[in-house]
Coordinates of C-alpha atoms and ligand atoms in Angstrom, one line a residue:
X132 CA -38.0 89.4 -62.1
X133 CA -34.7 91.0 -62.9
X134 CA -31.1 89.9 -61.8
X135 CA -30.2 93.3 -62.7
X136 CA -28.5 94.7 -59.9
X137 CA -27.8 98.7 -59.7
X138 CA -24.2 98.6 -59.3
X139 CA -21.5 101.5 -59.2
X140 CA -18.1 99.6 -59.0
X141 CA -15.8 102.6 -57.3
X142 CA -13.3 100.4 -56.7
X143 CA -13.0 98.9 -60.4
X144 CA -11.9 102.6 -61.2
X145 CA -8.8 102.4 -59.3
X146 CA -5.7 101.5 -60.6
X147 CA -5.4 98.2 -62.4
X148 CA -2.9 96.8 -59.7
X149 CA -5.3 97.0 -57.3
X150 CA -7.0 93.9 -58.4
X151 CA -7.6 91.1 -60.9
X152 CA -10.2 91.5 -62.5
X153 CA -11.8 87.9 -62.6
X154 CA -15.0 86.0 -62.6
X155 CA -16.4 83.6 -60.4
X156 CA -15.5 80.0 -61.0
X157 CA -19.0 78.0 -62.0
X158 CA -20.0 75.6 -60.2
X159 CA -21.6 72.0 -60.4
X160 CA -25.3 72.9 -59.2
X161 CA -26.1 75.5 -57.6
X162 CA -28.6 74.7 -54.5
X163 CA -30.1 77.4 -52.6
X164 CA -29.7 77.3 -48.6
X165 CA -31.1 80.8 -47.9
X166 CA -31.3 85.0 -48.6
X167 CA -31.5 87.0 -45.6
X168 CA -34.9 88.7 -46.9
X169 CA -34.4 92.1 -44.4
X170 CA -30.9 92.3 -45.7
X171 CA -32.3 92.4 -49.6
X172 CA -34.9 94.8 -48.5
X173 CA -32.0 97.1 -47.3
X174 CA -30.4 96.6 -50.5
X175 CA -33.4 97.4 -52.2
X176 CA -33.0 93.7 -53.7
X177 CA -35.8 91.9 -55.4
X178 CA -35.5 88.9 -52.8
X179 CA -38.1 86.8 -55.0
X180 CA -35.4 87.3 -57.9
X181 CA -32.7 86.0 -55.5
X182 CA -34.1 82.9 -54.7
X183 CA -35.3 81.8 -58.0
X184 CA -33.0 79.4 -60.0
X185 CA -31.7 82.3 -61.9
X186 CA -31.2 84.1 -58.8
X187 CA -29.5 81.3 -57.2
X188 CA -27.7 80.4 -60.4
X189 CA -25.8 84.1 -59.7
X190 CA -25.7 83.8 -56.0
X191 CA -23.1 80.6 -56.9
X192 CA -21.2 82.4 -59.7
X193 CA -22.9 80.4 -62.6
X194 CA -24.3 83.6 -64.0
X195 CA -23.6 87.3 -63.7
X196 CA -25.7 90.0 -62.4
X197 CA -26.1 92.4 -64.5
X198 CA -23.9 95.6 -64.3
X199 CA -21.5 93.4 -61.8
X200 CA -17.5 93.9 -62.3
X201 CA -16.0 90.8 -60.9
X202 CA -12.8 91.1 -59.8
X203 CA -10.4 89.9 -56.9
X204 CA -8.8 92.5 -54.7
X205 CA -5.1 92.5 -53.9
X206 CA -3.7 92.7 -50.0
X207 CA -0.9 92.1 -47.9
X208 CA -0.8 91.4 -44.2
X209 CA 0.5 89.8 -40.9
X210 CA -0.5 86.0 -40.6
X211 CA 0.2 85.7 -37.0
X212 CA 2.6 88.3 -36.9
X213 CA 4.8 87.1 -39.8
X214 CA 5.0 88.8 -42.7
X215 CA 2.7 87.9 -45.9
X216 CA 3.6 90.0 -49.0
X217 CA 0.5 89.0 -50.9
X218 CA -2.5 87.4 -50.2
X219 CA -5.8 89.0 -51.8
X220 CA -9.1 87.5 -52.4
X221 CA -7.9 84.1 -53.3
X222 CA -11.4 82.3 -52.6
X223 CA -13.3 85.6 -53.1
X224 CA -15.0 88.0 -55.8
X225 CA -16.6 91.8 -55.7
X226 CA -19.0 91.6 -57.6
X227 CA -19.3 95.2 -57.4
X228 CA -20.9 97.9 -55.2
X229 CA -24.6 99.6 -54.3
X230 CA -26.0 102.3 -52.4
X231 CA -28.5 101.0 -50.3
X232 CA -31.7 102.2 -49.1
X233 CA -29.7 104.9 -46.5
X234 CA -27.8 106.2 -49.1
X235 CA -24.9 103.8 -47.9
X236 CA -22.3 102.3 -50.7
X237 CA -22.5 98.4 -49.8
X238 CA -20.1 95.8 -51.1
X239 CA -21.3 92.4 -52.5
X240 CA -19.0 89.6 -52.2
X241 CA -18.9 86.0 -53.4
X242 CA -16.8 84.1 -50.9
X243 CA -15.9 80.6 -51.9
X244 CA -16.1 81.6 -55.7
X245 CA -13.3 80.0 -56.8
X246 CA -9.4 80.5 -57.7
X247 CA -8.0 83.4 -58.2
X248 CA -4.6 84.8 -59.2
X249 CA -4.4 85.1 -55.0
X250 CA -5.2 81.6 -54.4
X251 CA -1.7 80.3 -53.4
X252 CA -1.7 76.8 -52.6
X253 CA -5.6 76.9 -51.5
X254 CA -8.7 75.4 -53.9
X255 CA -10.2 78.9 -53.8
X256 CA -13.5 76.9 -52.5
X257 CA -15.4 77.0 -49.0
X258 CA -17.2 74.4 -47.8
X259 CA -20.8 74.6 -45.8
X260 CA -19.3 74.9 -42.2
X261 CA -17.3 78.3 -42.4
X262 CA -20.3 79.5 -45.2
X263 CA -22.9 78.5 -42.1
X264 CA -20.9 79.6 -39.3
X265 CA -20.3 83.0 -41.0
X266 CA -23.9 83.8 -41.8
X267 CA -25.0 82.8 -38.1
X268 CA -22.6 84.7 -36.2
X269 CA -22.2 88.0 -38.6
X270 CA -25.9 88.2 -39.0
X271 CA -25.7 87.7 -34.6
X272 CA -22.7 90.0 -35.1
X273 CA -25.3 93.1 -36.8
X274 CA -28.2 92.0 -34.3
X275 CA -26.0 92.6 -31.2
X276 CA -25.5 95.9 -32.9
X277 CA -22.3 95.6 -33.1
X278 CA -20.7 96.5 -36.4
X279 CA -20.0 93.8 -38.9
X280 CA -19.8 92.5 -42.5
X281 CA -23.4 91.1 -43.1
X282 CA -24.9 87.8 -44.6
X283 CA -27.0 88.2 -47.9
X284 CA -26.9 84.8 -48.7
X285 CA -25.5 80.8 -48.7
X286 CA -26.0 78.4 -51.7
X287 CA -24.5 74.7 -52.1
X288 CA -22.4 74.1 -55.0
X289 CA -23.1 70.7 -55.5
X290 CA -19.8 70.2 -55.0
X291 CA -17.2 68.3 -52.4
X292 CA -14.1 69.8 -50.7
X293 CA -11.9 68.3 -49.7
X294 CA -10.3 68.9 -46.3
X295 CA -9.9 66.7 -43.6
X296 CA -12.6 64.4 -45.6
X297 CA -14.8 65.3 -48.5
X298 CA -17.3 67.7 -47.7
X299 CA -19.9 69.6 -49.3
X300 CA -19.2 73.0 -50.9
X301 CA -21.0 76.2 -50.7
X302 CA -20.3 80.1 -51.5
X303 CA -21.5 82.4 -49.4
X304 CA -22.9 86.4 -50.5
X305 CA -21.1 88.6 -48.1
X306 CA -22.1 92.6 -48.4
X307 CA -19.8 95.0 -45.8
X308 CA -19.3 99.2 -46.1
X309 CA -16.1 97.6 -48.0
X310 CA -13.5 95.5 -48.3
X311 CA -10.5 97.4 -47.3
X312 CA -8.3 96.2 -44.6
X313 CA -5.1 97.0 -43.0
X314 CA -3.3 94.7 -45.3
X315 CA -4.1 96.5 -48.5
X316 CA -2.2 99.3 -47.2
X317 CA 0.4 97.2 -46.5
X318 CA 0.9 95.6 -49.9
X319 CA 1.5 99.4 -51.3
X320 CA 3.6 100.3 -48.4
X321 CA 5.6 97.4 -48.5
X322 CA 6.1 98.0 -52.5
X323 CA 6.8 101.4 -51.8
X324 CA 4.5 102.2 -54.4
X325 CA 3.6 105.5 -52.9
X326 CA 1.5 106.3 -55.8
X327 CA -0.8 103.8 -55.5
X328 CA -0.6 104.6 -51.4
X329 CA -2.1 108.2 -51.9
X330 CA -5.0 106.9 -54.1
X331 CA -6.2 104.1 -51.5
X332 CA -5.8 107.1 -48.6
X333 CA -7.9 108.9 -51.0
X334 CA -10.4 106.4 -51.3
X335 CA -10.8 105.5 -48.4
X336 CA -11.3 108.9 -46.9
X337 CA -14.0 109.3 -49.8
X338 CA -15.9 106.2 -49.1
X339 CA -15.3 105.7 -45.2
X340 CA -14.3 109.3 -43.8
X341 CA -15.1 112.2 -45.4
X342 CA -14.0 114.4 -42.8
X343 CA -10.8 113.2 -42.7
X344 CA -8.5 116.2 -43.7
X345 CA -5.4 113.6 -44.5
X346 CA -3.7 110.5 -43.9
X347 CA -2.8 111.5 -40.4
X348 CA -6.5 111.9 -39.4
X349 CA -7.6 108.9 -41.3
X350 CA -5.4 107.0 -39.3
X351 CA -6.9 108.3 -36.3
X352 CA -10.3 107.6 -37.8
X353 CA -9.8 104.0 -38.2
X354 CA -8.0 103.8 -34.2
X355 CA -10.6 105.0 -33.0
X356 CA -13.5 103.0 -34.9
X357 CA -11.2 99.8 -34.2
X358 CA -11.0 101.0 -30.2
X359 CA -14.5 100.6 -30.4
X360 CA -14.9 97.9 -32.3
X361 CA -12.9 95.9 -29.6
X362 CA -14.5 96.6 -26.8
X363 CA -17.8 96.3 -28.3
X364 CA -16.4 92.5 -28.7
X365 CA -15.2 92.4 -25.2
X366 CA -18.7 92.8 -23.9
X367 CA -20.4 90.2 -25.5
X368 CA -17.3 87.7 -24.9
X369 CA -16.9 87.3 -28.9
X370 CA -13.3 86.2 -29.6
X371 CA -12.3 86.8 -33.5
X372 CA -9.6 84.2 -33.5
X373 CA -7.5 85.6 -36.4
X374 CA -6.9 88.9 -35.7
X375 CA -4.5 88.7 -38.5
X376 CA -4.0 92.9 -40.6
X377 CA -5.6 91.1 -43.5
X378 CA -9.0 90.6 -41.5
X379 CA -8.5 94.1 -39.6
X380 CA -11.0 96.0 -41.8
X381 CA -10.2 100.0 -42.0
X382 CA -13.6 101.1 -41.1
X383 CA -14.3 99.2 -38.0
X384 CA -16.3 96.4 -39.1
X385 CA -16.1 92.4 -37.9
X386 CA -14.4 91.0 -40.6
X387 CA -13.7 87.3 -41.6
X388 CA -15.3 85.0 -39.4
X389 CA -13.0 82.3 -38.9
X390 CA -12.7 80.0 -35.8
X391 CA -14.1 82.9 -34.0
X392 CA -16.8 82.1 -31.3
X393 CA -18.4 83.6 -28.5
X394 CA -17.0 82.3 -24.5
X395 CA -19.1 80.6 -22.6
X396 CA -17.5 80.2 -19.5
X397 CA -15.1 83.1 -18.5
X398 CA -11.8 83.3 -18.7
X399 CA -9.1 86.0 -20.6
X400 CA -7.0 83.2 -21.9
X401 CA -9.4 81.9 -23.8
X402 CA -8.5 80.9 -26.8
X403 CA -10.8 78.5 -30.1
X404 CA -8.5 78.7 -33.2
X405 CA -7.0 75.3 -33.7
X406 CA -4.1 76.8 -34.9
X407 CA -3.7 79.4 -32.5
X408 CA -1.1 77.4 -30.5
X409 CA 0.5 80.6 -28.2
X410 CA -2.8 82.1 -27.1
X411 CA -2.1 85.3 -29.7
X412 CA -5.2 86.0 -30.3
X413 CA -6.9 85.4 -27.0
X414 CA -9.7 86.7 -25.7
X415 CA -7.9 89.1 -23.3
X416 CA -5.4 89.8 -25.5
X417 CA -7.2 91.6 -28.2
X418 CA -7.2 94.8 -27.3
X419 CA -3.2 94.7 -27.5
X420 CA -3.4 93.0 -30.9
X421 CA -5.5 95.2 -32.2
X422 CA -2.9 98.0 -30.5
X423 CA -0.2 95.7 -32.4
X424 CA -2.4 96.1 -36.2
X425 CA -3.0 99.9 -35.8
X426 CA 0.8 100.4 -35.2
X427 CA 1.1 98.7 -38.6
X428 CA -1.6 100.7 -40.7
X429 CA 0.9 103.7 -38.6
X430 CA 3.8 102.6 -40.5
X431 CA 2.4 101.9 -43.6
X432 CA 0.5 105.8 -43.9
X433 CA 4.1 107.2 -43.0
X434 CA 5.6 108.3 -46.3
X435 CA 2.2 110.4 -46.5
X436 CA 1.8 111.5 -43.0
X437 CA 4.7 114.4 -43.1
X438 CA 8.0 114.1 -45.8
X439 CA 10.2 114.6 -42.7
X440 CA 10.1 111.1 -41.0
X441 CA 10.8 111.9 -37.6
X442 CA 8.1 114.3 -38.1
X443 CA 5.8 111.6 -39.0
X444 CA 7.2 108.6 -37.2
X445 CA 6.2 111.4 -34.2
X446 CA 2.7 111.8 -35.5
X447 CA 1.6 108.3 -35.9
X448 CA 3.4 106.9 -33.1
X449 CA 1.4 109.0 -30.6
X450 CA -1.8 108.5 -32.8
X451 CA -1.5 105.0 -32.2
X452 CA -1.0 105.3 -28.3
X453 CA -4.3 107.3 -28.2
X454 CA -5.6 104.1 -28.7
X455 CA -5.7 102.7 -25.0
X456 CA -7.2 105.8 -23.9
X457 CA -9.9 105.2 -26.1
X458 CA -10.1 101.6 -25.7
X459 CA -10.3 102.3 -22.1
X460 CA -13.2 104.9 -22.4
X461 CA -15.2 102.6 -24.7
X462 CA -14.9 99.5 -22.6
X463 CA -16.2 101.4 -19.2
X464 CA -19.0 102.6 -21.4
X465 CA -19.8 99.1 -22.2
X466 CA -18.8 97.4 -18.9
X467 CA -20.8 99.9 -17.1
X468 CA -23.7 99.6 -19.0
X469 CA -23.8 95.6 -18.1
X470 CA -24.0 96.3 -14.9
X471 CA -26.6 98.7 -15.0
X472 CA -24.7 102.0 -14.5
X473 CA -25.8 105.2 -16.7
X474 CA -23.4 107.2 -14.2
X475 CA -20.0 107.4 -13.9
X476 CA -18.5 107.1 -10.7
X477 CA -14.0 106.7 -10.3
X478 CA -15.0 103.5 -8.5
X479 CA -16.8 102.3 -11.6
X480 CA -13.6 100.3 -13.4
X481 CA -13.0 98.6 -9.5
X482 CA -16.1 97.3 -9.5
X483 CA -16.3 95.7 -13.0
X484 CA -12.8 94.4 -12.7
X485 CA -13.9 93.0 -9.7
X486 CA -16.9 91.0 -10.9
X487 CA -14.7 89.7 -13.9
X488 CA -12.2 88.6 -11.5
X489 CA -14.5 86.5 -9.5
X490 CA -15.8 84.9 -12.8
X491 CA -12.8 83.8 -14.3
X492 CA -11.6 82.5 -11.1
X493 CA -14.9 80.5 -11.0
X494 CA -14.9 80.6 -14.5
X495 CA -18.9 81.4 -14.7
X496 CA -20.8 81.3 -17.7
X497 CA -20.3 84.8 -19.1
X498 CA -23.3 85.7 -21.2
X499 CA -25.3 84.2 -18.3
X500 CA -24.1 85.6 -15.3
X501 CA -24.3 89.3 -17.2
X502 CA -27.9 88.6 -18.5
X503 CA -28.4 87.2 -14.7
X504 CA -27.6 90.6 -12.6
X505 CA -31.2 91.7 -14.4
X506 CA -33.0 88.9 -14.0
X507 CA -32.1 87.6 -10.7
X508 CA -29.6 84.9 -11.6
X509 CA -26.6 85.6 -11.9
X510 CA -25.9 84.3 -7.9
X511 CA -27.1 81.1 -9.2
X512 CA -23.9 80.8 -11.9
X513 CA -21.0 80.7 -9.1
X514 CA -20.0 77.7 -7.7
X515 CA -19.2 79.4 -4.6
X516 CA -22.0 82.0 -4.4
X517 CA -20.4 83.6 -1.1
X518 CA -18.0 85.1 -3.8
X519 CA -20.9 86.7 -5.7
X520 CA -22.6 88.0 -2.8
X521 CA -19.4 89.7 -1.8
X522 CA -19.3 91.7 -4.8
X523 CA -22.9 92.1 -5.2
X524 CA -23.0 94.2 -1.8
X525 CA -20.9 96.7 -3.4
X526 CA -22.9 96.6 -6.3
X527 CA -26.0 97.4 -4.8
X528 CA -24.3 100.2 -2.9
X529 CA -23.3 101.7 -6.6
X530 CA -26.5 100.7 -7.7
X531 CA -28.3 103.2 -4.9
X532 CA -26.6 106.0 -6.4
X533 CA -28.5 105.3 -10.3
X534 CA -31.1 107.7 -10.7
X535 CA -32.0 105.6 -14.0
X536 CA -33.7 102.2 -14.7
X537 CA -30.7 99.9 -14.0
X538 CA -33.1 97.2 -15.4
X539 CA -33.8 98.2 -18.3
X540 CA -30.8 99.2 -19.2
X541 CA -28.7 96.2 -18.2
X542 CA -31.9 93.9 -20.5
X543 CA -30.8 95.9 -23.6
X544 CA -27.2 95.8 -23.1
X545 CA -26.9 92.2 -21.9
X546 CA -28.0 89.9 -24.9
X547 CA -30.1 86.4 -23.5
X548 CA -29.1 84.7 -25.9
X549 CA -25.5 84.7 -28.0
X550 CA -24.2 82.1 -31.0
X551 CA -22.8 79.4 -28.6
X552 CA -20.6 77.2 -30.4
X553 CA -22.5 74.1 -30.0
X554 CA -25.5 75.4 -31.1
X555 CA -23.3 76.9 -34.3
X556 CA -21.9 73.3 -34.4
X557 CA -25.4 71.8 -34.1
X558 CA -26.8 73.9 -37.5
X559 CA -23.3 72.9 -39.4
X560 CA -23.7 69.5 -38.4
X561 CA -27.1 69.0 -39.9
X562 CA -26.4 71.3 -42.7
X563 CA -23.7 68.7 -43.9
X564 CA -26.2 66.6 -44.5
X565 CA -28.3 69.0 -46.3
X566 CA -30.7 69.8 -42.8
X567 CA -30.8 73.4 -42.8
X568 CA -33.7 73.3 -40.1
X569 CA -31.4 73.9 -36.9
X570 CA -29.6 76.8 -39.4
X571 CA -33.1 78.8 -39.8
X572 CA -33.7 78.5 -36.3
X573 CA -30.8 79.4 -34.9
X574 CA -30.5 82.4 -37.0
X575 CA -34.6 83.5 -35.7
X576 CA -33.5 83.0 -32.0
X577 CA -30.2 85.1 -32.8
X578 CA -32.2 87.7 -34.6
X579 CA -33.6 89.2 -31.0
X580 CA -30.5 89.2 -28.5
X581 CA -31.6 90.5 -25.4
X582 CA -35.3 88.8 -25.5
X583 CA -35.4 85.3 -24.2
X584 CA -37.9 83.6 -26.6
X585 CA -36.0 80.2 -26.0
X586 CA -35.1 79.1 -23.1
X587 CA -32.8 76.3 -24.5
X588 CA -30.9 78.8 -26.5
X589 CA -29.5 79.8 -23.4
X590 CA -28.0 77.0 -21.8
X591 CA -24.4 76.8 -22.1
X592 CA -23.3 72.8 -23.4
X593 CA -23.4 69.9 -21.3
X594 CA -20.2 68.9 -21.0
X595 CA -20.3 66.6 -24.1
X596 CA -21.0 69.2 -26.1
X597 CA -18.5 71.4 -25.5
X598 CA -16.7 72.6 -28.6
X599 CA -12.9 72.8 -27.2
X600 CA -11.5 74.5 -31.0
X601 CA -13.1 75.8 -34.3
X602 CA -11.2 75.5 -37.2
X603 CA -9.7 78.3 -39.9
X604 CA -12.7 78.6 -42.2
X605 CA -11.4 77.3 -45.4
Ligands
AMP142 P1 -8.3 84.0 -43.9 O1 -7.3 83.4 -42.9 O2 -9.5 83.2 -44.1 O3 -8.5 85.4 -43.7 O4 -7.5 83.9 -45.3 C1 -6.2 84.3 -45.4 C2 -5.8 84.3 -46.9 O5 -5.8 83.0 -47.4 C3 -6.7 85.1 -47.8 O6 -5.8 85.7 -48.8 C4 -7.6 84.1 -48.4 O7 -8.1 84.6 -49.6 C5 -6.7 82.9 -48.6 N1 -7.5 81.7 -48.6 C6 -8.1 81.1 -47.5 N2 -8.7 79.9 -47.8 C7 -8.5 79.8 -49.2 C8 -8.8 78.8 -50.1 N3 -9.6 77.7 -49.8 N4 -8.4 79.0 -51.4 C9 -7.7 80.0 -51.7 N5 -7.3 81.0 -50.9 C10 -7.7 80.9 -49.6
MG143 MG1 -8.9 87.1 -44.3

């Protein structure tokens, strides 16, 4: 067994003020909670290694893999739309970098590692809900096949945080294509350090989008991957919850699973952060947000998009307002799909806007009433069914027109079964008290979204079990 670990640390070999280099803070005793085995094998990971005490030992930051680099990384970004000028990895360490099994470079991350010259205020610590919540619905995330940072492992610290009450502390192993958000191209934009601007762009092209050309095509890169991104969310009714720049990663991936969760019944407005007071980051609203984030990744590539600013204000600005377009075409692709349509017809966006009227009005559950149109129950979710059946005459006048398998398609677009919060709740619940049962089943129902191989999974909460607000995983 070896707790070697191949790594190449690319981003080490930047400049120095592009991160602290730093080691994980040790912890009391490390405990193991699990190590996604598929996710090692990617990695080319010995998963045996990982989960032995020496294995676990590193997982928690007590020892170091060999060939890591530890080292914090150094961002800005918009908090709510006010201004941070530094925040970085203040509970969080790269270990360093690996090519995995496709030839991709992968990231590892410590989360919950301890301070860090970015810590601020905050203990630099996570405790087991935000560790649990974030394996269950990134892992969900990467099933859904939607793209996301991934879950490689939780361990307990054998520690308590304190936050509302003492509670039990725990780092999770996060791997993603990389850690690079909007907000690290704010911090050098905002320092004017121009310098330092050109050899992120750089980087980033290199690691992310090699056929990117220059910073004016990177940035139309990343608009479009984020386009995408979005209205991959919107289909499956996830709401991010902080769609702060910091957590708006530059090649498209989920990032930073916070008080995000997934609806269950319908409605645009919804809303889970506790501390998202003005519905900012709604579910509706994200599209517009993430609209909002691009525009500042626009401003930020500007001194390197043309020397002549109203050349380059020119450029970016109408980069950025490709975005709807985009946005637009992506979420028909989607939408269409969940309703069984491989054709496009103009009458196609009508028809979709007109089922998600009558669900928000009736506020059905959404997961279920999509998952329903291919199995025969999605009549069964309104409250007033006449409203349904109105739609659903249209429907099945579109639906005559599909030379395809509607079925089929609409059973591997529509997921049965999605992270529901109470069931996310449930697992972080018992995990406090060290049950990691309803964790390890949750995740093996989550694993295989669009087949039903529990029914209960399903159900949305009974009315005392509806989780009203998840809070900021700290
Ligand atoms: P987040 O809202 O989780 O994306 O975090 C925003 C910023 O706060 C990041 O710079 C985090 O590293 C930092 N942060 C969050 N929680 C903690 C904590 N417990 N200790 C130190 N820094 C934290
Ligand atoms: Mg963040």
């Amino acid at each position: 067994m070896s707790l070697s670990i191949p790594f190449d640390n690319s981003y080490g070999r930047l400049p120095e003020r592009f991160y602290t280099r730093q080691d994980p803070v040790p912890v009391a005793e490390p405990g193991l909670i699990a190590v996604n085995q598929k996710l090692a094998q990617e990695l080319g990971l010995d998963f045996q290694a990982l989960t032995s005490e020496p294995g676990v030992a590193a997982l928690a930051g007590n020892a170091r893999f060999d060939g890591a680099d530890p080292l914090a990384q150094v961002y800005a970004g918009h908090q709510f739309g006010g201004w941070s000028p530094r925040l970085g990895d203040g509970r969080a360490i790269l270990l360093g970098e690996l090519i995995d099994n496709k030839g991709l470079r992968r990231d590892i991350q410590l989360k919950g590692s301890g301070r860090t010259p970015y810590s601020r205020g905050g203990d630099g610590r996570a405790w087991v809900g935000p560790v649990i919540r974030e394996y269950i619905v990134s892992e969900a995330m990467h099933a859904l096949g939607i793209p996301t940072t991934r879950a490689l492992a939780a361990v307990t610290t054998g520690e308590t945080v304190m936050r509302e009450r003492p509670l039990p502390g725990a780092v999770l192993t996060r791997v993603a294509s990389s850690h690079i958000r909007v907000g690290t191209f704010q911090y050098f934009a905002s320092q004017r350090d121009t310098e330092a601007l050109r050899a992120l762009t750089d980087y980033v092209i290199a690691r992310h989008y090699p056929d990117a050309g220059n910073a004016l095509e990177l940035l139309e890169n990343v608009i479009a991957l984020q386009a995408r991104l979005i209205a991959r969310w919107m289909g499956v009714g996830f709401i991010h919850g902080v769609m702060n720049t910091d957590n708006s990663h530059v090649a498209g991936e989920t990032i930073d699973y916070g008080p995000c969760a997934f609806m269950d019944d319908f409605h645009p407005d919804k809303v889970f952060s506790s501390i998202d007071q003005f519905g900012r980051y709604a579910y509706g609203r994200q599209p517009e947000i993430a609209v909002w984030n691009m525009a500042q990744l626009a401003t930020s590539l500007l001194p390197l998009i043309d020397e002549d600013i109203d050349k380059a204000v020119k450029l970016a600005t109408d980069a950025v307002h490709r975005f709807p377009d985009i946005y637009r075409e992506a979420w028909l692709k989607e939408f269409r799909a969940k309703i069984g349509l491989a054709t496009e017809e103009d009458g196609d966006a009508a028809l979709i806007e007109g089922l998600l009227g009558r669900m928000a009005t009736l506020r059905v559950d959404f997961t279920n009433t999509f998952r329903g149109l291919s199995e025969g129950t999605a009549r069964q979710q309104f409250s007033d069914p006449a409203a349904y059946d109105g739609w659903a005459e249209e429907w099945q006048a579109r639906l005559a027109r599909e030379p395809g398998d509607p079925i089929a398609l609409m059973r591997a677009t529509n997921p049965a079964v999605i992270p529901r919060n109470h069931r996310v709740e449930e697992a972080i619940q018992a995990a406090t008290s060290e049950d990691y049962a309803p964790f390890f089943k949750l995740n093996a129902v989550l694993s295989k979204p669009f087949e039903l191989s529990e029914a209960d999974y399903a159900k949305p909460p009974q009315p005392e079990e509806v989780v009203h607000q998840t809070f900021c995983g700290t």
